[in-house]
Short mmCIF file of C-alpha atoms and ligand atoms in Angstrom, two decimals:
data_model
loop_
_atom_site.label_atom_id
_atom_site.label_comp_id
_atom_site.label_asym_id
_atom_site.label_seq_id
_atom_site.Cartn_x
_atom_site.Cartn_y
_atom_site.Cartn_z
CA UNK A 1 77.54 7.61 55.34
CA UNK A 2 79.24 7.03 59.22
CA UNK A 3 81.65 9.97 60.94
CA UNK A 4 85.32 8.67 59.34
CA UNK A 5 83.17 9.15 56.69
CA UNK A 6 82.39 11.91 56.34
CA UNK A 7 85.61 13.57 57.64
CA UNK A 8 87.15 11.30 54.57
CA UNK A 9 85.69 13.45 52.03
CA UNK A 10 86.72 16.55 51.53
CA UNK A 11 84.13 17.96 49.84
CA UNK A 12 81.53 18.09 53.50
CA UNK A 13 84.99 18.31 55.21
CA UNK A 14 85.20 22.47 53.27
CA UNK A 15 81.10 22.43 53.62
CA UNK A 16 81.52 22.67 57.84
CA UNK A 17 84.19 24.98 57.91
CA UNK A 18 82.47 27.38 55.67
CA UNK A 19 78.88 26.56 57.36
CA UNK A 20 80.34 27.56 60.88
CA UNK A 21 82.67 30.40 59.74
CA UNK A 22 78.76 31.49 58.47
CA UNK A 23 77.22 30.55 61.08
CA UNK A 24 76.78 34.18 63.35
CA UNK A 25 75.30 34.79 66.54
CA UNK A 26 72.82 36.44 65.84
CA UNK A 27 71.32 37.93 69.66
CA UNK A 28 74.99 39.26 69.67
CA UNK A 29 74.51 40.77 66.04
CA UNK A 30 71.42 43.26 66.64
CA UNK A 31 72.91 43.93 69.99
CA UNK A 32 76.27 45.09 68.62
CA UNK A 33 74.81 47.15 65.99
CA UNK A 34 71.68 48.00 68.39
CA UNK A 35 74.49 49.74 70.39
CA UNK A 36 76.23 51.32 67.16
CA UNK A 37 73.94 52.84 65.22
CA UNK A 38 71.99 53.78 68.72
CA UNK A 39 69.29 52.06 67.91
CA UNK A 40 65.48 51.61 69.81
CA UNK A 41 63.87 48.28 68.75
CA UNK A 42 60.51 48.03 69.85
CA UNK A 43 58.16 45.48 69.51
CA UNK A 44 54.17 44.77 69.42
CA UNK A 45 53.52 41.60 71.89
CA UNK A 46 52.48 39.66 68.85
CA UNK A 47 55.99 39.67 67.92
CA UNK A 48 57.94 36.39 68.24
CA UNK A 49 58.63 35.67 71.50
CA UNK A 50 62.92 35.92 70.38
CA UNK A 51 61.97 39.49 69.01
CA UNK A 52 59.84 39.97 72.18
CA UNK A 53 63.36 39.39 74.29
CA UNK A 54 65.83 41.43 72.28
CA UNK A 55 63.36 44.00 72.06
CA UNK A 56 64.45 47.59 74.41
CA UNK A 57 60.47 47.92 74.37
CA UNK A 58 57.54 45.76 74.14
CA UNK A 59 53.89 46.79 74.31
CA UNK A 60 50.35 47.87 72.52
CA UNK A 61 49.49 50.46 69.75
CA UNK A 62 49.87 52.96 72.28
CA UNK A 63 52.18 52.92 74.52
CA UNK A 64 54.76 52.37 71.29
CA UNK A 65 53.42 55.19 70.17
CA UNK A 66 54.05 56.61 73.41
CA UNK A 67 57.70 55.37 73.40
CA UNK A 68 58.68 56.11 69.66
CA UNK A 69 57.50 60.00 70.96
CA UNK A 70 59.80 60.21 74.34
CA UNK A 71 63.19 57.97 72.26
CA UNK A 72 66.01 60.07 72.20
CA UNK A 73 67.25 56.97 70.29
CA UNK A 74 69.15 58.27 66.99
CA UNK A 75 67.21 55.55 64.60
CA UNK A 76 64.39 53.06 65.61
CA UNK A 77 63.69 50.15 64.73
CA UNK A 78 59.40 48.84 64.68
CA UNK A 79 59.00 45.28 65.57
CA UNK A 80 55.00 45.52 64.79
CA UNK A 81 53.10 46.37 61.30
CA UNK A 82 53.18 49.22 58.57
CA UNK A 83 51.05 51.59 59.93
CA UNK A 84 52.77 51.53 63.59
CA UNK A 85 56.20 52.28 62.24
CA UNK A 86 54.39 55.20 59.99
CA UNK A 87 53.02 56.35 63.26
CA UNK A 88 56.90 56.13 64.58
CA UNK A 89 57.91 58.01 61.40
CA UNK A 90 55.21 60.36 62.13
CA UNK A 91 56.38 62.23 65.17
CA UNK A 92 60.51 61.57 64.85
CA UNK A 93 60.77 63.33 61.04
CA UNK A 94 64.47 63.61 61.35
CA UNK A 95 64.86 59.45 62.36
CA UNK A 96 65.41 56.81 60.17
CA UNK A 97 62.34 54.15 60.90
CA UNK A 98 63.24 50.70 60.19
CA UNK A 99 60.42 47.44 59.64
CA UNK A 100 62.48 44.01 59.49
CA UNK A 101 59.62 43.38 56.26
CA UNK A 102 58.25 46.44 54.97
CA UNK A 103 54.77 44.30 54.07
CA UNK A 104 54.02 44.19 57.88
CA UNK A 105 50.31 45.19 56.31
CA UNK A 106 46.88 44.63 58.43
CA UNK A 107 44.40 44.42 57.12
CA UNK A 108 42.34 47.80 59.25
CA UNK A 109 44.54 49.68 57.20
CA UNK A 110 44.14 47.57 53.55
CA UNK A 111 40.70 47.53 53.77
CA UNK A 112 40.24 51.16 54.01
CA UNK A 113 42.65 53.58 50.82
CA UNK A 114 42.09 57.66 51.47
CA UNK A 115 40.66 57.96 48.36
CA UNK A 116 37.36 55.81 49.46
CA UNK A 117 37.65 56.23 53.64
CA UNK A 118 38.46 60.74 51.79
CA UNK A 119 34.63 59.67 49.20
CA UNK A 120 32.55 58.04 52.47
CA UNK A 121 33.21 61.08 54.55
CA UNK A 122 31.43 63.77 51.86
CA UNK A 123 28.07 61.90 52.84
CA UNK A 124 29.25 63.54 56.39
CA UNK A 125 29.83 67.10 56.72
CA UNK A 126 30.52 68.42 60.00
CA UNK A 127 30.93 65.05 61.80
CA UNK A 128 33.73 64.22 64.43
CA UNK A 129 36.27 61.82 62.94
CA UNK A 130 38.46 59.44 64.86
CA UNK A 131 40.16 56.86 63.86
CA UNK A 132 41.95 53.62 64.96
CA UNK A 133 45.31 54.15 64.73
CA UNK A 134 45.14 51.44 62.57
CA UNK A 135 45.33 52.97 59.21
CA UNK A 136 47.43 54.15 56.42
CA UNK A 137 49.06 58.27 57.45
CA UNK A 138 46.97 58.95 54.89
CA UNK A 139 43.72 57.87 56.63
CA UNK A 140 44.82 59.36 59.13
CA UNK A 141 45.56 62.99 57.28
CA UNK A 142 41.97 62.82 57.28
CA UNK A 143 41.37 62.72 60.39
CA UNK A 144 40.23 64.62 63.60
CA UNK A 145 41.49 62.12 66.38
CA UNK A 146 43.23 58.97 67.06
CA UNK A 147 42.64 56.23 69.18
CA UNK A 148 43.74 52.92 70.25
CA UNK A 149 41.61 50.76 72.07
CA UNK A 150 43.57 51.55 74.66
CA UNK A 151 41.60 54.69 74.76
CA UNK A 152 39.44 54.74 72.25
CA UNK A 153 36.76 55.56 75.05
CA UNK A 154 37.75 58.46 76.74
CA UNK A 155 38.92 59.55 73.13
CA UNK A 156 35.29 59.60 71.82
CA UNK A 157 34.00 60.85 75.10
CA UNK A 158 36.29 64.27 75.11
CA UNK A 159 34.33 65.61 71.73
CA UNK A 160 31.10 66.72 72.94
CA UNK A 161 27.84 65.97 73.08
CA UNK A 162 25.33 66.29 70.33
CA UNK A 163 28.31 65.98 68.40
CA UNK A 164 28.13 63.67 65.00
CA UNK A 165 31.10 61.04 65.14
CA UNK A 166 31.77 58.61 62.62
CA UNK A 167 34.52 56.11 63.21
CA UNK A 168 36.71 54.32 60.62
CA UNK A 169 38.09 50.89 59.54
CA UNK A 170 37.67 48.88 62.82
CA UNK A 171 33.32 48.06 62.64
CA UNK A 172 33.72 45.99 65.98
CA UNK A 173 36.26 48.34 68.41
CA UNK A 174 33.04 50.87 67.26
CA UNK A 175 29.79 49.40 67.74
CA UNK A 176 31.73 47.78 71.58
CA UNK A 177 32.61 51.48 71.79
CA UNK A 178 29.26 52.61 71.30
CA UNK A 179 27.73 50.52 73.85
CA UNK A 180 30.94 51.25 76.14
CA UNK A 181 29.83 55.87 76.66
CA UNK A 182 26.43 55.40 75.05
CA UNK A 183 27.63 57.99 71.71
CA UNK A 184 26.32 57.29 68.11
CA UNK A 185 28.92 56.93 65.45
CA UNK A 186 28.60 56.39 62.18
CA UNK A 187 30.97 53.23 61.49
CA UNK A 188 33.70 52.23 58.22
CA UNK A 189 33.10 48.39 57.71
CA UNK A 190 36.12 47.60 58.06
CA UNK A 191 36.99 44.31 60.14
CA UNK A 192 40.68 42.35 61.34
CA UNK A 193 40.54 38.87 60.00
CA UNK A 194 42.00 37.70 62.53
CA UNK A 195 39.75 38.79 65.56
CA UNK A 196 37.01 38.33 63.24
CA UNK A 197 37.41 34.62 63.16
CA UNK A 198 37.23 33.22 66.74
CA UNK A 199 34.89 31.05 66.79
CA UNK A 200 32.35 32.00 69.93
CA UNK A 201 30.62 28.28 70.21
CA UNK A 202 33.74 26.85 70.38
CA UNK A 203 35.28 29.44 72.36
CA UNK A 204 31.70 27.79 75.44
CA UNK A 205 32.74 24.02 74.32
CA UNK A 206 35.65 24.93 75.76
CA UNK A 207 34.85 26.47 78.31
CA UNK A 208 32.95 23.65 79.36
CA UNK A 209 35.41 21.51 79.34
CA UNK A 210 37.83 24.75 81.34
CA UNK A 211 34.92 25.74 84.30
CA UNK A 212 37.38 27.34 85.93
CA UNK A 213 39.01 29.07 82.99
CA UNK A 214 38.30 32.93 82.79
CA UNK A 215 38.14 34.35 78.82
CA UNK A 216 40.29 37.63 78.12
CA UNK A 217 39.09 39.36 74.56
CA UNK A 218 39.96 41.83 72.32
CA UNK A 219 37.65 44.19 71.73
CA UNK A 220 38.52 43.91 67.59
CA UNK A 221 36.14 40.87 67.87
CA UNK A 222 32.85 40.21 66.96
CA UNK A 223 30.00 41.38 69.81
CA UNK A 224 28.97 37.22 70.16
CA UNK A 225 31.98 36.30 71.37
CA UNK A 226 32.58 40.03 73.20
CA UNK A 227 29.52 38.14 75.30
CA UNK A 228 31.10 35.92 76.02
CA UNK A 229 34.16 37.71 77.90
CA UNK A 230 34.65 37.66 81.03
CA UNK A 231 36.69 40.83 80.10
CA UNK A 232 37.53 42.71 76.56
CA UNK A 233 40.01 45.21 76.66
CA UNK A 234 43.39 46.09 74.42
CA UNK A 235 46.95 43.91 74.41
CA UNK A 236 47.45 45.57 77.44
CA UNK A 237 44.69 45.52 79.11
CA UNK A 238 44.14 41.23 78.57
CA UNK A 239 48.88 41.16 79.61
CA UNK A 240 46.71 43.23 83.11
CA UNK A 241 43.82 41.51 83.27
CA UNK A 242 45.12 37.75 83.71
CA UNK A 243 47.66 38.61 86.56
CA UNK A 244 45.82 40.77 88.60
CA UNK A 245 42.97 37.75 88.87
CA UNK A 246 42.99 34.31 90.82
CA UNK A 247 41.96 32.20 88.00
CA UNK A 248 44.01 30.32 87.15
CA UNK A 249 43.14 29.06 83.27
CA UNK A 250 42.39 31.81 80.65
CA UNK A 251 40.80 31.60 77.75
CA UNK A 252 42.58 34.29 75.30
CA UNK A 253 40.78 35.16 72.23
CA UNK A 254 43.16 37.75 70.56
CA UNK A 255 46.49 36.91 68.44
CA UNK A 256 48.17 34.22 70.71
CA UNK A 257 51.55 36.30 70.24
CA UNK A 258 50.19 38.13 73.37
CA UNK A 259 50.67 34.42 75.27
CA UNK A 260 54.65 35.31 75.48
CA UNK A 261 54.52 37.26 77.67
CA UNK A 262 51.66 36.30 79.98
CA UNK A 263 53.50 33.45 80.38
CA UNK A 264 56.29 35.46 81.73
CA UNK A 265 54.54 38.06 84.14
CA UNK A 266 51.83 35.21 85.56
CA UNK A 267 54.00 32.06 86.10
CA UNK A 268 51.98 28.81 86.98
CA UNK A 269 48.85 29.91 84.94
CA UNK A 270 47.59 28.71 82.11
CA UNK A 271 47.04 30.46 78.25
CA UNK A 272 45.19 28.54 76.10
CA UNK A 273 44.66 30.01 72.28
CA UNK A 274 40.84 30.86 72.12
CA UNK A 275 39.66 28.32 68.96
CA UNK A 276 38.52 30.21 65.46
CA UNK A 277 35.55 28.90 62.62
CA UNK A 278 36.58 25.84 60.21
CA UNK A 279 39.34 23.60 60.04
CA UNK A 280 42.38 25.51 60.53
CA UNK A 281 45.31 25.64 63.68
CA UNK A 282 46.42 28.33 62.58
CA UNK A 283 44.59 31.32 61.87
CA UNK A 284 44.72 33.58 64.92
CA UNK A 285 48.39 33.89 64.36
CA UNK A 286 48.09 37.62 62.27
CA UNK A 287 50.78 36.57 59.26
CA UNK A 288 51.44 39.93 58.84
CA UNK A 289 52.65 40.35 62.69
CA UNK A 290 54.25 36.81 61.60
CA UNK A 291 56.66 38.49 58.07
CA UNK A 292 59.36 39.32 60.09
CA UNK A 293 61.67 37.27 61.93
CA UNK A 294 65.31 37.99 64.02
CA UNK A 295 66.94 37.16 61.18
CA UNK A 296 64.78 40.59 59.04
CA UNK A 297 65.23 42.72 62.51
CA UNK A 298 69.37 41.22 62.17
CA UNK A 299 69.48 42.68 58.15
CA UNK A 300 67.44 45.73 58.48
CA UNK A 301 69.31 46.88 61.74
CA UNK A 302 72.59 45.84 59.21
CA UNK A 303 72.12 47.61 55.79
CA UNK A 304 69.84 50.67 57.38
CA UNK A 305 66.86 49.15 54.85
CA UNK A 306 63.38 49.23 55.31
CA UNK A 307 63.09 52.62 55.82
CA UNK A 308 59.67 53.63 56.27
CA UNK A 309 59.25 57.33 54.58
CA UNK A 310 55.59 58.91 54.77
CA UNK A 311 55.40 61.87 52.12
CA UNK A 312 55.45 65.59 54.13
CA UNK A 313 52.29 67.26 53.27
CA UNK A 314 50.31 63.69 55.53
CA UNK A 315 52.65 63.36 57.82
CA UNK A 316 52.40 66.90 58.38
CA UNK A 317 48.08 66.61 58.42
CA UNK A 318 48.66 63.36 59.89
CA UNK A 319 50.95 64.18 63.22
CA UNK A 320 47.11 66.64 64.57
CA UNK A 321 45.29 63.67 65.67
CA UNK A 322 48.10 61.47 66.65
CA UNK A 323 49.10 64.32 69.40
CA UNK A 324 45.70 65.27 69.98
CA UNK A 325 45.56 61.65 71.42
CA UNK A 326 49.09 61.33 73.09
CA UNK A 327 47.27 64.43 75.14
CA UNK A 328 45.09 62.43 75.90
CA UNK A 329 47.72 60.55 78.00
P1 13P B 401 46.36 46.54 70.59
O1 13P B 401 46.22 47.81 70.52
O2 13P B 401 45.63 46.33 71.41
O3 13P B 401 48.06 46.21 70.67
O4 13P B 401 46.06 45.81 69.19
C1 13P B 401 46.63 46.47 67.66
C2 13P B 401 45.63 45.36 67.52
O5 13P B 401 46.12 45.25 66.14
C3 13P B 401 45.10 44.27 67.61
O6 13P B 401 44.69 43.39 66.49
FE1 SF4 B 402 45.68 44.35 62.06
FE2 SF4 B 402 44.33 42.24 62.50
FE3 SF4 B 402 47.41 41.42 62.15
FE4 SF4 B 402 45.99 43.52 64.03
S1 SF4 B 402 45.97 40.91 64.32
S2 SF4 B 402 47.81 44.19 62.75
S3 SF4 B 402 44.27 44.22 63.68
S4 SF4 B 402 45.37 42.56 60.75
#
């Protein structure tokens, strides 16, 4: 059908009018709604680039918890996964905390149910319980101190020598911290479904094809992968490494959402997403983080839902280990 035929068709003409009325400028609407609601938009580095660009603050888990702790906004929209939004709520009981998609979970948090964790802890009476922030509020409530991948070493070193330590839920981060600190820890056997699929063999093949490339890996990866890395660290640490290091090419062994900030802060450098085991090309994308979209962000600001809630009894208990972590800086 040519253009003349289209304009002559009354049904198609009407659809075009309806479509143009329905089309909204999401960016402008989100800006308007965040001002109206006096809300702050916090986003993790693994969010889609367009969400990162809309956010008031983009960071790693620790930076986002710190931002949530100090915000004077009246409401928080958390573009990340559920445990991160829960942490913001624990720190801000009187403010609404919204998340674009309530189902944005985390394999580490889901693999450590609070009742199973409580039963497991009965085997280690008197042990200090260090929990990685990637866990539910109910697991945090059973913990002595929380850590993130940015501060796990410092948190573990803050526990007196000779004190028995249990660490949950990421066994890869736990093992990495044991090696860094020399402290013995009993590990809950959890893993991240994204970081555990990187292929050490394929990363080495990529290194051979790109001889100048440096490898930057997140500590949620398997030890074989960390062994071939030039730098291991949290998302913010990886970002800093690629900025500071003189290399021109980097192999990025974490969720590829972070590459957006790397390209912004280090124009001219090349970032290669690390390959994974098997044929799947997209398995290193966190399916939970990517549940959030700009459209869902708009709707959640417009409608004030989904709201993240935490039962008060659990919130009060979970706040103690989170505040201990934040006090360490
Ligand atoms: P960071 O704390 O390094 O941002 O990590 C969060 C996370 O979920 C890694 O998978
Ligand atoms: Fe959880 Fe892994 Fe996704 Fe991070 S990348 S949110 S640890 S599933």
